[in-house]
Amino acid sequence: DTGVSQNPRHKITKRGQNVTFRCDPISEHNRLYWYRQTLGQGPEFLTYFQNEAQLEKSRLLSDRFSAERPKGSFSTLEIQRTEQGDSAMYLCASSLGLAEAYNEQFFGPGTRLTVL
Amino acid sequence: AQKVTQAQTEISVVEKEDVTLDCVYETRDTTYYLFWYKQPPSGELVFLIRRNSFDEQNEISGRYSWNFQKSTSSFNFTITASQVVDSAVYFCALSEAEGGGSNYKLTFGKGTLLTVNP
């Protein structure tokens, strides 16, 4: 399968614990996005990478959140000291970046986080 | 700032009925892109269509059609002869590169839950 993959698909954790999610984009895609989707809402933008550089972070991304994309390949999203309000689906998307042109974003299946 | 409004939270139809999902957007940019995505119960977002702001031609793809009207800032989606497999949440989304950069983040509406009953 050559689509965007995310692991784990589900994560249940206790409040206060740290969690880390992984996203493997489509191999030739150099743009990578993280979104968060809560129940009954559309996905909301969290952060954006072009290659290994994190170029934008949403105000939704508090200090407890950190994302990396070492070597411009896979990306990780870590949440420290989880809170119940962090419970959501975390979606990753990638696109092929050609200069400033728009390119389609392809979404992964998401990681559903439940904080007890 | 960009905004997408999907006023219909839920729609229920009987199979073979036609159904239109509404989408209204707000943006200050002259160059932008509009999308529809389908999210079935499995959760994965499935891309349906993209339109750029300079192309107001309506489009038909099988049972799906899209009506883009810049004058009313609307990008509506019609399913003809709906089927049970069309049951899903449908999202309209808007993308523009803020400041002319490369971040084409998507701004989504809240979605419309479509239920097609047999």
PDB file of C-alpha atoms in Angstrom:
ATOM      1  CA  ASP A   1       0.000   0.000   0.000  1.00  0.00           C
ATOM      2  CA  THR A   2       1.469   3.354  -0.993  1.00  0.00           C
ATOM      3  CA  GLY A   3      -0.917   5.643   0.854  1.00  0.00           C
ATOM      4  CA  VAL A   4      -0.397   7.638   4.029  1.00  0.00           C
ATOM      5  CA  SER A   5      -0.146   5.396   7.068  1.00  0.00           C
ATOM      6  CA  GLN A   6      -0.573   6.259  10.723  1.00  0.00           C
ATOM      7  CA  ASN A   7       0.232   4.318  13.861  1.00  0.00           C
ATOM      8  CA  PRO A   8      -1.245   3.428  16.186  1.00  0.00           C
ATOM      9  CA  ARG A   9      -4.827   3.511  14.926  1.00  0.00           C
ATOM     10  CA  HIS A  10      -6.189   3.733  18.450  1.00  0.00           C
ATOM     11  CA  LYS A  11      -4.630   4.872  21.690  1.00  0.00           C
ATOM     12  CA  ILE A  12      -6.182   4.881  25.130  1.00  0.00           C
ATOM     13  CA  THR A  13      -4.227   6.587  27.856  1.00  0.00           C
ATOM     14  CA  LYS A  14      -4.684   7.979  31.308  1.00  0.00           C
ATOM     15  CA  ARG A  15      -4.661  11.694  31.969  1.00  0.00           C
ATOM     16  CA  GLY A  16      -1.161  12.963  32.566  1.00  0.00           C
ATOM     17  CA  GLN A  17       0.585  10.373  30.418  1.00  0.00           C
ATOM     18  CA  ASN A  18       2.612  11.184  27.312  1.00  0.00           C
ATOM     19  CA  VAL A  19       1.671   9.764  23.927  1.00  0.00           C
ATOM     20  CA  THR A  20       3.380   9.737  20.545  1.00  0.00           C
ATOM     21  CA  PHE A  21       1.831   9.162  17.136  1.00  0.00           C
ATOM     22  CA  ARG A  22       3.593   8.394  13.909  1.00  0.00           C
ATOM     23  CA  CYS A  23       2.748   9.318  10.331  1.00  0.00           C
ATOM     24  CA  ASP A  24       4.401   7.866   7.247  1.00  0.00           C
ATOM     25  CA  PRO A  25       3.563  10.023   4.224  1.00  0.00           C
ATOM     26  CA  ILE A  26       3.579   8.978   0.606  1.00  0.00           C
ATOM     27  CA  SER A  27       7.252   8.568  -0.180  1.00  0.00           C
ATOM     28  CA  GLU A  28       7.826  11.383  -2.675  1.00  0.00           C
ATOM     29  CA  HIS A  29       5.668  13.912  -0.811  1.00  0.00           C
ATOM     30  CA  ASN A  30       7.594  16.713   0.835  1.00  0.00           C
ATOM     31  CA  ARG A  31       4.660  18.522   2.461  1.00  0.00           C
ATOM     32  CA  LEU A  32       3.121  17.042   5.595  1.00  0.00           C
ATOM     33  CA  TYR A  33       0.179  18.290   7.656  1.00  0.00           C
ATOM     34  CA  TRP A  34      -1.323  17.330  10.996  1.00  0.00           C
ATOM     35  CA  TYR A  35      -4.995  17.962  11.745  1.00  0.00           C
ATOM     36  CA  ARG A  36      -7.197  17.243  14.742  1.00  0.00           C
ATOM     37  CA  GLN A  37     -10.845  16.231  14.505  1.00  0.00           C
ATOM     38  CA  THR A  38     -13.198  16.169  17.471  1.00  0.00           C
ATOM     39  CA  LEU A  39     -16.626  14.560  17.482  1.00  0.00           C
ATOM     40  CA  GLY A  40     -19.097  16.320  15.235  1.00  0.00           C
ATOM     41  CA  GLN A  41     -16.529  18.752  13.850  1.00  0.00           C
ATOM     42  CA  GLY A  42     -14.424  19.039  10.749  1.00  0.00           C
ATOM     43  CA  PRO A  43     -10.659  18.541  10.946  1.00  0.00           C
ATOM     44  CA  GLU A  44      -8.682  21.532  12.222  1.00  0.00           C
ATOM     45  CA  PHE A  45      -5.161  22.367  11.140  1.00  0.00           C
ATOM     46  CA  LEU A  46      -2.407  21.828  13.710  1.00  0.00           C
ATOM     47  CA  THR A  47       0.948  22.096  11.978  1.00  0.00           C
ATOM     48  CA  TYR A  48       2.734  21.964   8.629  1.00  0.00           C
ATOM     49  CA  PHE A  49       6.126  20.682   7.484  1.00  0.00           C
ATOM     50  CA  GLN A  50       7.930  21.225   4.249  1.00  0.00           C
ATOM     51  CA  ASN A  51      10.603  18.561   4.191  1.00  0.00           C
ATOM     52  CA  GLU A  52      12.078  18.586   7.715  1.00  0.00           C
ATOM     53  CA  ALA A  53      11.206  22.209   8.448  1.00  0.00           C
ATOM     54  CA  GLN A  54       8.162  22.940  10.588  1.00  0.00           C
ATOM     55  CA  LEU A  55       6.884  26.102   8.922  1.00  0.00           C
ATOM     56  CA  GLU A  56       3.646  26.784  10.718  1.00  0.00           C
ATOM     57  CA  LYS A  57       1.927  25.881  13.977  1.00  0.00           C
ATOM     58  CA  SER A  58      -1.679  26.578  14.810  1.00  0.00           C
ATOM     59  CA  ARG A  59      -2.678  28.306  18.038  1.00  0.00           C
ATOM     60  CA  LEU A  60      -4.405  24.999  18.834  1.00  0.00           C
ATOM     61  CA  LEU A  61      -0.969  23.479  19.343  1.00  0.00           C
ATOM     62  CA  SER A  62      -0.252  24.209  22.983  1.00  0.00           C
ATOM     63  CA  ASP A  63       3.178  23.863  24.585  1.00  0.00           C
ATOM     64  CA  ARG A  64       2.322  20.269  25.479  1.00  0.00           C
ATOM     65  CA  PHE A  65       2.313  19.363  21.782  1.00  0.00           C
ATOM     66  CA  SER A  66       5.429  18.874  19.718  1.00  0.00           C
ATOM     67  CA  ALA A  67       5.898  17.581  16.217  1.00  0.00           C
ATOM     68  CA  GLU A  68       8.977  16.534  14.327  1.00  0.00           C
ATOM     69  CA  ARG A  69       9.867  15.325  10.899  1.00  0.00           C
ATOM     70  CA  PRO A  70      13.462  14.189  10.972  1.00  0.00           C
ATOM     71  CA  LYS A  71      15.095  13.861   7.567  1.00  0.00           C
ATOM     72  CA  GLY A  72      11.876  14.966   5.918  1.00  0.00           C
ATOM     73  CA  SER A  73      10.370  11.506   5.924  1.00  0.00           C
ATOM     74  CA  PHE A  74       8.027  10.222   8.652  1.00  0.00           C
ATOM     75  CA  SER A  75       6.643  12.567  11.289  1.00  0.00           C
ATOM     76  CA  THR A  76       5.812  12.179  14.951  1.00  0.00           C
ATOM     77  CA  LEU A  77       3.327  14.109  17.047  1.00  0.00           C
ATOM     78  CA  GLU A  78       3.844  13.965  20.797  1.00  0.00           C
ATOM     79  CA  ILE A  79       1.430  15.123  23.452  1.00  0.00           C
ATOM     80  CA  GLN A  80       2.825  15.514  26.956  1.00  0.00           C
ATOM     81  CA  ARG A  81       0.747  15.417  30.120  1.00  0.00           C
ATOM     82  CA  THR A  82      -2.411  14.488  28.230  1.00  0.00           C
ATOM     83  CA  GLU A  83      -5.729  16.016  29.239  1.00  0.00           C
ATOM     84  CA  GLN A  84      -9.245  14.767  28.573  1.00  0.00           C
ATOM     85  CA  GLY A  85      -9.717  17.605  26.128  1.00  0.00           C
ATOM     86  CA  ASP A  86      -6.998  16.064  23.943  1.00  0.00           C
ATOM     87  CA  SER A  87      -9.312  13.168  23.079  1.00  0.00           C
ATOM     88  CA  ALA A  88      -9.784  13.376  19.326  1.00  0.00           C
ATOM     89  CA  MET A  89      -8.851  11.851  15.998  1.00  0.00           C
ATOM     90  CA  TYR A  90      -5.412  12.996  14.842  1.00  0.00           C
ATOM     91  CA  LEU A  91      -5.095  13.026  11.080  1.00  0.00           C
ATOM     92  CA  CYS A  92      -1.992  13.253   8.961  1.00  0.00           C
ATOM     93  CA  ALA A  93      -1.947  14.328   5.320  1.00  0.00           C
ATOM     94  CA  SER A  94       0.800  14.670   2.765  1.00  0.00           C
ATOM     95  CA  SER A  95       1.152  16.341  -0.590  1.00  0.00           C
ATOM     96  CA  LEU A  96       3.710  16.672  -3.331  1.00  0.00           C
ATOM     97  CA  GLY A  97       5.162  20.161  -3.117  1.00  0.00           C
ATOM     98  CA  LEU A  98       6.073  21.681  -6.459  1.00  0.00           C
ATOM     99  CA  ALA A  99       7.264  25.266  -6.083  1.00  0.00           C
ATOM    100  CA  GLU A 100       4.272  27.286  -4.901  1.00  0.00           C
ATOM    101  CA  ALA A 101       1.709  25.285  -6.778  1.00  0.00           C
ATOM    102  CA  TYR A 102      -1.145  23.617  -5.028  1.00  0.00           C
ATOM    103  CA  ASN A 103      -1.037  19.847  -4.758  1.00  0.00           C
ATOM    104  CA  GLU A 104      -3.623  17.401  -3.459  1.00  0.00           C
ATOM    105  CA  GLN A 105      -3.502  16.411   0.201  1.00  0.00           C
ATOM    106  CA  PHE A 106      -3.883  12.696   0.812  1.00  0.00           C
ATOM    107  CA  PHE A 107      -5.083  11.719   4.257  1.00  0.00           C
ATOM    108  CA  GLY A 108      -4.140   8.796   6.443  1.00  0.00           C
ATOM    109  CA  PRO A 109      -6.675   6.763   8.439  1.00  0.00           C
ATOM    110  CA  GLY A 110      -6.000   8.725  11.619  1.00  0.00           C
ATOM    111  CA  THR A 111      -5.098   7.891  15.210  1.00  0.00           C
ATOM    112  CA  ARG A 112      -8.005   8.001  17.629  1.00  0.00           C
ATOM    113  CA  LEU A 113      -6.866   9.141  21.072  1.00  0.00           C
ATOM    114  CA  THR A 114      -8.974   8.585  24.170  1.00  0.00           C
ATOM    115  CA  VAL A 115      -7.773  10.155  27.397  1.00  0.00           C
ATOM    116  CA  LEU A 116      -9.392   8.680  30.496  1.00  0.00           C
TER     117      LEU A 116
ATOM    118  CA  ALA B   1      -9.475  34.625   7.727  1.00  0.00           C
ATOM    119  CA  GLN B   2     -11.107  31.850   5.793  1.00  0.00           C
ATOM    120  CA  LYS B   3     -14.307  30.158   6.891  1.00  0.00           C
ATOM    121  CA  VAL B   4     -16.518  27.375   5.571  1.00  0.00           C
ATOM    122  CA  THR B   5     -20.146  26.970   6.562  1.00  0.00           C
ATOM    123  CA  GLN B   6     -22.186  23.833   6.043  1.00  0.00           C
ATOM    124  CA  ALA B   7     -25.567  24.776   7.415  1.00  0.00           C
ATOM    125  CA  GLN B   8     -27.059  21.292   7.095  1.00  0.00           C
ATOM    126  CA  THR B   9     -25.968  19.187  10.030  1.00  0.00           C
ATOM    127  CA  GLU B  10     -27.876  16.063   9.047  1.00  0.00           C
ATOM    128  CA  ILE B  11     -29.857  14.987   6.007  1.00  0.00           C
ATOM    129  CA  SER B  12     -31.864  11.797   5.655  1.00  0.00           C
ATOM    130  CA  VAL B  13     -33.182  10.576   2.316  1.00  0.00           C
ATOM    131  CA  VAL B  14     -34.610   7.438   0.825  1.00  0.00           C
ATOM    132  CA  GLU B  15     -32.581   5.563  -1.746  1.00  0.00           C
ATOM    133  CA  LYS B  16     -32.840   6.925  -5.313  1.00  0.00           C
ATOM    134  CA  GLU B  17     -33.718  10.418  -4.140  1.00  0.00           C
ATOM    135  CA  ASP B  18     -31.504  13.308  -5.240  1.00  0.00           C
ATOM    136  CA  VAL B  19     -29.828  15.282  -2.472  1.00  0.00           C
ATOM    137  CA  THR B  20     -27.890  18.566  -2.424  1.00  0.00           C
ATOM    138  CA  LEU B  21     -25.332  19.437   0.228  1.00  0.00           C
ATOM    139  CA  ASP B  22     -24.733  23.146   0.703  1.00  0.00           C
ATOM    140  CA  CYS B  23     -21.408  24.878   1.271  1.00  0.00           C
ATOM    141  CA  VAL B  24     -20.747  28.600   1.693  1.00  0.00           C
ATOM    142  CA  TYR B  25     -17.233  29.949   2.105  1.00  0.00           C
ATOM    143  CA  GLU B  26     -15.499  33.177   3.078  1.00  0.00           C
ATOM    144  CA  THR B  27     -12.061  34.275   1.954  1.00  0.00           C
ATOM    145  CA  ARG B  28     -10.228  37.470   1.160  1.00  0.00           C
ATOM    146  CA  ASP B  29      -7.902  35.841  -1.342  1.00  0.00           C
ATOM    147  CA  THR B  30      -8.516  35.900  -5.057  1.00  0.00           C
ATOM    148  CA  THR B  31      -6.736  32.573  -5.509  1.00  0.00           C
ATOM    149  CA  TYR B  32      -8.131  29.689  -3.523  1.00  0.00           C
ATOM    150  CA  TYR B  33      -9.239  26.085  -3.834  1.00  0.00           C
ATOM    151  CA  LEU B  34     -12.436  24.378  -2.804  1.00  0.00           C
ATOM    152  CA  PHE B  35     -12.894  20.717  -2.013  1.00  0.00           C
ATOM    153  CA  TRP B  36     -15.371  18.093  -1.043  1.00  0.00           C
ATOM    154  CA  TYR B  37     -14.324  15.108   1.044  1.00  0.00           C
ATOM    155  CA  LYS B  38     -16.307  12.059   2.103  1.00  0.00           C
ATOM    156  CA  GLN B  39     -15.769  10.468   5.515  1.00  0.00           C
ATOM    157  CA  PRO B  40     -17.418   7.053   5.781  1.00  0.00           C
ATOM    158  CA  PRO B  41     -17.835   5.328   9.157  1.00  0.00           C
ATOM    159  CA  SER B  42     -14.330   3.880   8.809  1.00  0.00           C
ATOM    160  CA  GLY B  43     -13.044   7.412   9.331  1.00  0.00           C
ATOM    161  CA  GLU B  44     -10.650   7.934   6.436  1.00  0.00           C
ATOM    162  CA  LEU B  45     -11.187  11.123   4.463  1.00  0.00           C
ATOM    163  CA  VAL B  46     -11.772  10.416   0.787  1.00  0.00           C
ATOM    164  CA  PHE B  47     -11.132  13.191  -1.705  1.00  0.00           C
ATOM    165  CA  LEU B  48     -14.003  13.808  -4.118  1.00  0.00           C
ATOM    166  CA  ILE B  49     -13.271  17.007  -6.009  1.00  0.00           C
ATOM    167  CA  ARG B  50     -11.120  20.126  -6.141  1.00  0.00           C
ATOM    168  CA  ARG B  51     -12.025  23.416  -7.783  1.00  0.00           C
ATOM    169  CA  ASN B  52      -9.799  26.470  -8.129  1.00  0.00           C
ATOM    170  CA  SER B  53     -11.177  29.961  -7.875  1.00  0.00           C
ATOM    171  CA  PHE B  54     -10.693  30.706 -11.552  1.00  0.00           C
ATOM    172  CA  ASP B  55     -12.707  27.780 -12.804  1.00  0.00           C
ATOM    173  CA  GLU B  56     -16.426  28.243 -12.332  1.00  0.00           C
ATOM    174  CA  GLN B  57     -17.455  25.455 -14.642  1.00  0.00           C
ATOM    175  CA  ASN B  58     -19.804  23.019 -13.045  1.00  0.00           C
ATOM    176  CA  GLU B  59     -18.658  19.428 -13.003  1.00  0.00           C
ATOM    177  CA  ILE B  60     -20.365  16.088 -13.232  1.00  0.00           C
ATOM    178  CA  SER B  61     -18.815  12.784 -12.313  1.00  0.00           C
ATOM    179  CA  GLY B  62     -21.199   9.886 -12.531  1.00  0.00           C
ATOM    180  CA  ARG B  63     -23.944  10.502  -9.965  1.00  0.00           C
ATOM    181  CA  TYR B  64     -22.041  13.411  -8.430  1.00  0.00           C
ATOM    182  CA  SER B  65     -22.198  17.012  -9.588  1.00  0.00           C
ATOM    183  CA  TRP B  66     -20.873  20.275  -8.211  1.00  0.00           C
ATOM    184  CA  ASN B  67     -22.153  23.824  -8.639  1.00  0.00           C
ATOM    185  CA  PHE B  68     -19.561  26.551  -7.977  1.00  0.00           C
ATOM    186  CA  GLN B  69     -20.882  30.124  -7.858  1.00  0.00           C
ATOM    187  CA  LYS B  70     -18.410  32.847  -6.920  1.00  0.00           C
ATOM    188  CA  SER B  71     -21.159  35.469  -6.840  1.00  0.00           C
ATOM    189  CA  THR B  72     -22.738  33.758  -3.840  1.00  0.00           C
ATOM    190  CA  SER B  73     -19.525  32.145  -2.487  1.00  0.00           C
ATOM    191  CA  SER B  74     -21.107  28.743  -2.706  1.00  0.00           C
ATOM    192  CA  PHE B  75     -19.875  25.329  -3.778  1.00  0.00           C
ATOM    193  CA  ASN B  76     -22.782  22.922  -3.564  1.00  0.00           C
ATOM    194  CA  PHE B  77     -22.663  19.169  -4.087  1.00  0.00           C
ATOM    195  CA  THR B  78     -25.494  17.086  -5.529  1.00  0.00           C
ATOM    196  CA  ILE B  79     -25.825  13.318  -5.461  1.00  0.00           C
ATOM    197  CA  THR B  80     -28.288  12.005  -7.990  1.00  0.00           C
ATOM    198  CA  ALA B  81     -30.168   8.763  -7.372  1.00  0.00           C
ATOM    199  CA  SER B  82     -28.604   8.316  -3.947  1.00  0.00           C
ATOM    200  CA  GLN B  83     -27.544   4.883  -2.730  1.00  0.00           C
ATOM    201  CA  VAL B  84     -27.090   3.410   0.721  1.00  0.00           C
ATOM    202  CA  VAL B  85     -23.316   3.390   0.163  1.00  0.00           C
ATOM    203  CA  ASP B  86     -23.417   7.189  -0.081  1.00  0.00           C
ATOM    204  CA  SER B  87     -24.152   7.347   3.652  1.00  0.00           C
ATOM    205  CA  ALA B  88     -21.275   9.254   5.220  1.00  0.00           C
ATOM    206  CA  VAL B  89     -20.224  12.630   6.560  1.00  0.00           C
ATOM    207  CA  TYR B  90     -19.389  15.040   3.767  1.00  0.00           C
ATOM    208  CA  PHE B  91     -17.004  17.925   4.318  1.00  0.00           C
ATOM    209  CA  CYS B  92     -16.500  21.032   2.252  1.00  0.00           C
ATOM    210  CA  ALA B  93     -13.066  22.621   2.609  1.00  0.00           C
ATOM    211  CA  LEU B  94     -11.179  25.712   1.493  1.00  0.00           C
ATOM    212  CA  SER B  95      -7.463  26.145   0.900  1.00  0.00           C
ATOM    213  CA  GLU B  96      -5.367  29.216   0.261  1.00  0.00           C
ATOM    214  CA  ALA B  97      -1.674  29.846   0.778  1.00  0.00           C
ATOM    215  CA  GLU B  98      -1.541  32.524   3.422  1.00  0.00           C
ATOM    216  CA  GLY B  99       0.960  35.238   2.612  1.00  0.00           C
ATOM    217  CA  GLY B 100       1.791  33.534  -0.660  1.00  0.00           C
ATOM    218  CA  GLY B 101       3.690  30.800   1.144  1.00  0.00           C
ATOM    219  CA  SER B 102       3.563  27.064   0.609  1.00  0.00           C
ATOM    220  CA  ASN B 103       1.215  26.116   3.448  1.00  0.00           C
ATOM    221  CA  TYR B 104      -2.002  25.182   1.709  1.00  0.00           C
ATOM    222  CA  LYS B 105      -3.722  24.121   4.889  1.00  0.00           C
ATOM    223  CA  LEU B 106      -7.347  23.118   4.599  1.00  0.00           C
ATOM    224  CA  THR B 107     -10.134  24.864   6.467  1.00  0.00           C
ATOM    225  CA  PHE B 108     -13.071  22.490   6.816  1.00  0.00           C
ATOM    226  CA  GLY B 109     -16.730  23.032   7.472  1.00  0.00           C
ATOM    227  CA  LYS B 110     -18.416  21.082  10.252  1.00  0.00           C
ATOM    228  CA  GLY B 111     -19.706  18.487   7.846  1.00  0.00           C
ATOM    229  CA  THR B 112     -23.102  17.161   6.832  1.00  0.00           C
ATOM    230  CA  LEU B 113     -24.127  13.681   7.902  1.00  0.00           C
ATOM    231  CA  LEU B 114     -25.983  12.069   5.027  1.00  0.00           C
ATOM    232  CA  THR B 115     -28.037   8.981   5.725  1.00  0.00           C
ATOM    233  CA  VAL B 116     -29.509   7.138   2.776  1.00  0.00           C
ATOM    234  CA  ASN B 117     -32.187   4.678   3.826  1.00  0.00           C
ATOM    235  CA  PRO B 118     -33.138   1.666   1.729  1.00  0.00           C
TER     236      PRO B 118
END
